[in-house]
PDB file of C-alpha atoms in Angstrom:
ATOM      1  CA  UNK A   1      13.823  -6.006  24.602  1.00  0.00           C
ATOM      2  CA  UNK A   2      11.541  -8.590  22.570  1.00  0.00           C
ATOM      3  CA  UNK A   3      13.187  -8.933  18.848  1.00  0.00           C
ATOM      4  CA  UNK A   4      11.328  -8.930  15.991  1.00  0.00           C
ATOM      5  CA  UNK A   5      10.022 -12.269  14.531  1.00  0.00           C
ATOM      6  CA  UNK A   6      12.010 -11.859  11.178  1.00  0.00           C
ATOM      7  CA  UNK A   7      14.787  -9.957  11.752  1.00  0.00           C
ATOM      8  CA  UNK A   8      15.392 -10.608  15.409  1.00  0.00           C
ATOM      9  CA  UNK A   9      16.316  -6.473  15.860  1.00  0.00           C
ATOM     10  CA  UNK A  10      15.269  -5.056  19.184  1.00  0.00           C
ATOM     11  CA  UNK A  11      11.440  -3.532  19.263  1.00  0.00           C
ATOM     12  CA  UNK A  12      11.241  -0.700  21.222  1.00  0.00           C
ATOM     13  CA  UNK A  13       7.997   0.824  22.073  1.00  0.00           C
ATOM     14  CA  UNK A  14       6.337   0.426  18.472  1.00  0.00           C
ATOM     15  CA  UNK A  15       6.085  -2.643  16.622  1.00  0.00           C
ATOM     16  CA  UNK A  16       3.733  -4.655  14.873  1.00  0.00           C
ATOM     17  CA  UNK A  17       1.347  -7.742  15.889  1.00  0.00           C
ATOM     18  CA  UNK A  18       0.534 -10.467  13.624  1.00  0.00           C
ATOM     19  CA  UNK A  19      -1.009 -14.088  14.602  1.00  0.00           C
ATOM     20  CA  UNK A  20       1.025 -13.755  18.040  1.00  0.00           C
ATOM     21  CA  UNK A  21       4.132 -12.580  16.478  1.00  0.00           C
ATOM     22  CA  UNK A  22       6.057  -9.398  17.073  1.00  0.00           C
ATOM     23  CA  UNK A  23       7.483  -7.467  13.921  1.00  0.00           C
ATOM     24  CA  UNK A  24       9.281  -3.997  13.082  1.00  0.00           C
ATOM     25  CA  UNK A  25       8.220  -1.659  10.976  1.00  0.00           C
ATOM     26  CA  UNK A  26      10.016  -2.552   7.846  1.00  0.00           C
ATOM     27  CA  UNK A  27       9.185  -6.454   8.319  1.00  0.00           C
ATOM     28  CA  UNK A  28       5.369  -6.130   8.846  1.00  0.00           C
ATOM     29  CA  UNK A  29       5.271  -3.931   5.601  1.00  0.00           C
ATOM     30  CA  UNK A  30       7.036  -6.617   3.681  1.00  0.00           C
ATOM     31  CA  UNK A  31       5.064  -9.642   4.919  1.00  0.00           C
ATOM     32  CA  UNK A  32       1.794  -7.984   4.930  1.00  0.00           C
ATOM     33  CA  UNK A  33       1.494  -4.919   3.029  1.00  0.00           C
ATOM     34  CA  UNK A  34       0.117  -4.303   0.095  1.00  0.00           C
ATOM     35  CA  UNK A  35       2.162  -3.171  -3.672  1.00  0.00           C
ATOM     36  CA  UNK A  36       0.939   0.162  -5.359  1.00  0.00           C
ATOM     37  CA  UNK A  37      -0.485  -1.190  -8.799  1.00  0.00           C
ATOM     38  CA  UNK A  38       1.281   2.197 -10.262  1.00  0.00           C
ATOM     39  CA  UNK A  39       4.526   2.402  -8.551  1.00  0.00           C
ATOM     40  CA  UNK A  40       4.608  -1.118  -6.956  1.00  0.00           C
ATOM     41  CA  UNK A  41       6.313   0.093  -3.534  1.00  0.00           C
ATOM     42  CA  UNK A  42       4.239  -0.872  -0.294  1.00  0.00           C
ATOM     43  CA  UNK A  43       1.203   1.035   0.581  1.00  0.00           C
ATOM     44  CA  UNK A  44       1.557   2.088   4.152  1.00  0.00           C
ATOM     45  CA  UNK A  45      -1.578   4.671   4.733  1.00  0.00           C
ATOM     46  CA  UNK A  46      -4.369   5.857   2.935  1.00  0.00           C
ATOM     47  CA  UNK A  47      -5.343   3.769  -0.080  1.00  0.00           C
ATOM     48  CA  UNK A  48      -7.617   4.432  -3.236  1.00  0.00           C
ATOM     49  CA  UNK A  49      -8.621   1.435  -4.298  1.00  0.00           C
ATOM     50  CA  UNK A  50     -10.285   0.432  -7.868  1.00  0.00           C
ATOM     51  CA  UNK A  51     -11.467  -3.088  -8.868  1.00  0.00           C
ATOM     52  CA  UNK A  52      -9.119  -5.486  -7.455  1.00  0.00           C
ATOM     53  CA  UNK A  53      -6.523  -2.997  -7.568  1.00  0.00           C
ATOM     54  CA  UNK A  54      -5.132  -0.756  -4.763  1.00  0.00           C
ATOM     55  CA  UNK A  55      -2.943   2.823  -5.440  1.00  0.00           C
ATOM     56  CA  UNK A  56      -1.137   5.351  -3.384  1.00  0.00           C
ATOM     57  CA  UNK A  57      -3.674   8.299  -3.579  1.00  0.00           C
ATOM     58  CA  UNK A  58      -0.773  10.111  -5.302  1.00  0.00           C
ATOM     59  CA  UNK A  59      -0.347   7.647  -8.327  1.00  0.00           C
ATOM     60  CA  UNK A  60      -4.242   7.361  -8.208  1.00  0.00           C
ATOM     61  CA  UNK A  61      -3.762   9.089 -11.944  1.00  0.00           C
ATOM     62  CA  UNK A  62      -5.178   9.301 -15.412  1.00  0.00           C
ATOM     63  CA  UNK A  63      -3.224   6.432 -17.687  1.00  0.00           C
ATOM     64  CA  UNK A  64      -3.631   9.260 -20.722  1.00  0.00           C
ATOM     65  CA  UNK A  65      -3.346  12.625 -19.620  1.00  0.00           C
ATOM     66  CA  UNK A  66      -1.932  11.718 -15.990  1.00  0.00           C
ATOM     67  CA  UNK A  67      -3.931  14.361 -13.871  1.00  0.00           C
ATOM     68  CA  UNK A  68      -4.454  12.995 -10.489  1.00  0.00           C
ATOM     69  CA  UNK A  69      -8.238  11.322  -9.978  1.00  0.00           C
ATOM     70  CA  UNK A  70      -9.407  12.657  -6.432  1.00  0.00           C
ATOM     71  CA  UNK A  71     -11.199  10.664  -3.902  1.00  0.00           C
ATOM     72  CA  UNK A  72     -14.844  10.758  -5.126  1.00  0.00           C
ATOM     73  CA  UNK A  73     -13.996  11.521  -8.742  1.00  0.00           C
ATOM     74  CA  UNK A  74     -15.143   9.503 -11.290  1.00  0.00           C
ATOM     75  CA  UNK A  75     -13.166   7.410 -13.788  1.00  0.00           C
ATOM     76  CA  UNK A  76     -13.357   4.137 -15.678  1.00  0.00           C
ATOM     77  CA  UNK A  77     -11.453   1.402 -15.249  1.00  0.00           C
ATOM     78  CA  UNK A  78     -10.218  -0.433 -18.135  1.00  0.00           C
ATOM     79  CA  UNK A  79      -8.898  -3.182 -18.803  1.00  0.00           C
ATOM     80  CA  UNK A  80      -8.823  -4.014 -15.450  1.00  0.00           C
ATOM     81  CA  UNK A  81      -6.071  -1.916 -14.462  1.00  0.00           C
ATOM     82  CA  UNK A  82      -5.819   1.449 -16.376  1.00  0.00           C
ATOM     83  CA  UNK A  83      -7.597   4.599 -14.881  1.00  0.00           C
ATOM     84  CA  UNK A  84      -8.987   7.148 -17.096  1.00  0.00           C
ATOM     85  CA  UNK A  85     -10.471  10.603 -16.562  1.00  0.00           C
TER      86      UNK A  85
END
């Protein structure tokens, strides 16, 4: 089995590809992932995204009241990282 570039553990049938290198799961995430700006753990599937900042669609919340803001909802942004309603 081919071991992944950073932690040299055996791939099995799913890994990751980067530049020509081979990666688990856990590694890719932590190399090339992107932080929730709410929570701050790694986003691994669908993304809400505001300004320069990107969200878990589940912390994707109001800073003041903290309902969740649904995809196509509107909100302003303020200073450059707070949501609002």
């Amino acid at each position: 089995m081919t071991p992944c570039s950073a932690c040299d553990a055996a791939l099995s049938n799913w890994y990751f590809e980067k530049d020509g290198l081979l990666f688990c799961k856990d590694d890719y995430w932590a190399k090339y992932g992107e932080s929730c700006q709410d929570c701050g753990h790694i986003i691994t599937g669908p993304v809400m995204v505001a300004g320069d900042h990107k969200f878990h669609p589940e912390c994707f919340c109001c800073t003041s009241c903290g309902n969740f803001i649904g995809d196509g909802e509107s909100y302003a942004l303020v200073e450059r990282s707070k949501l609002y309603w």
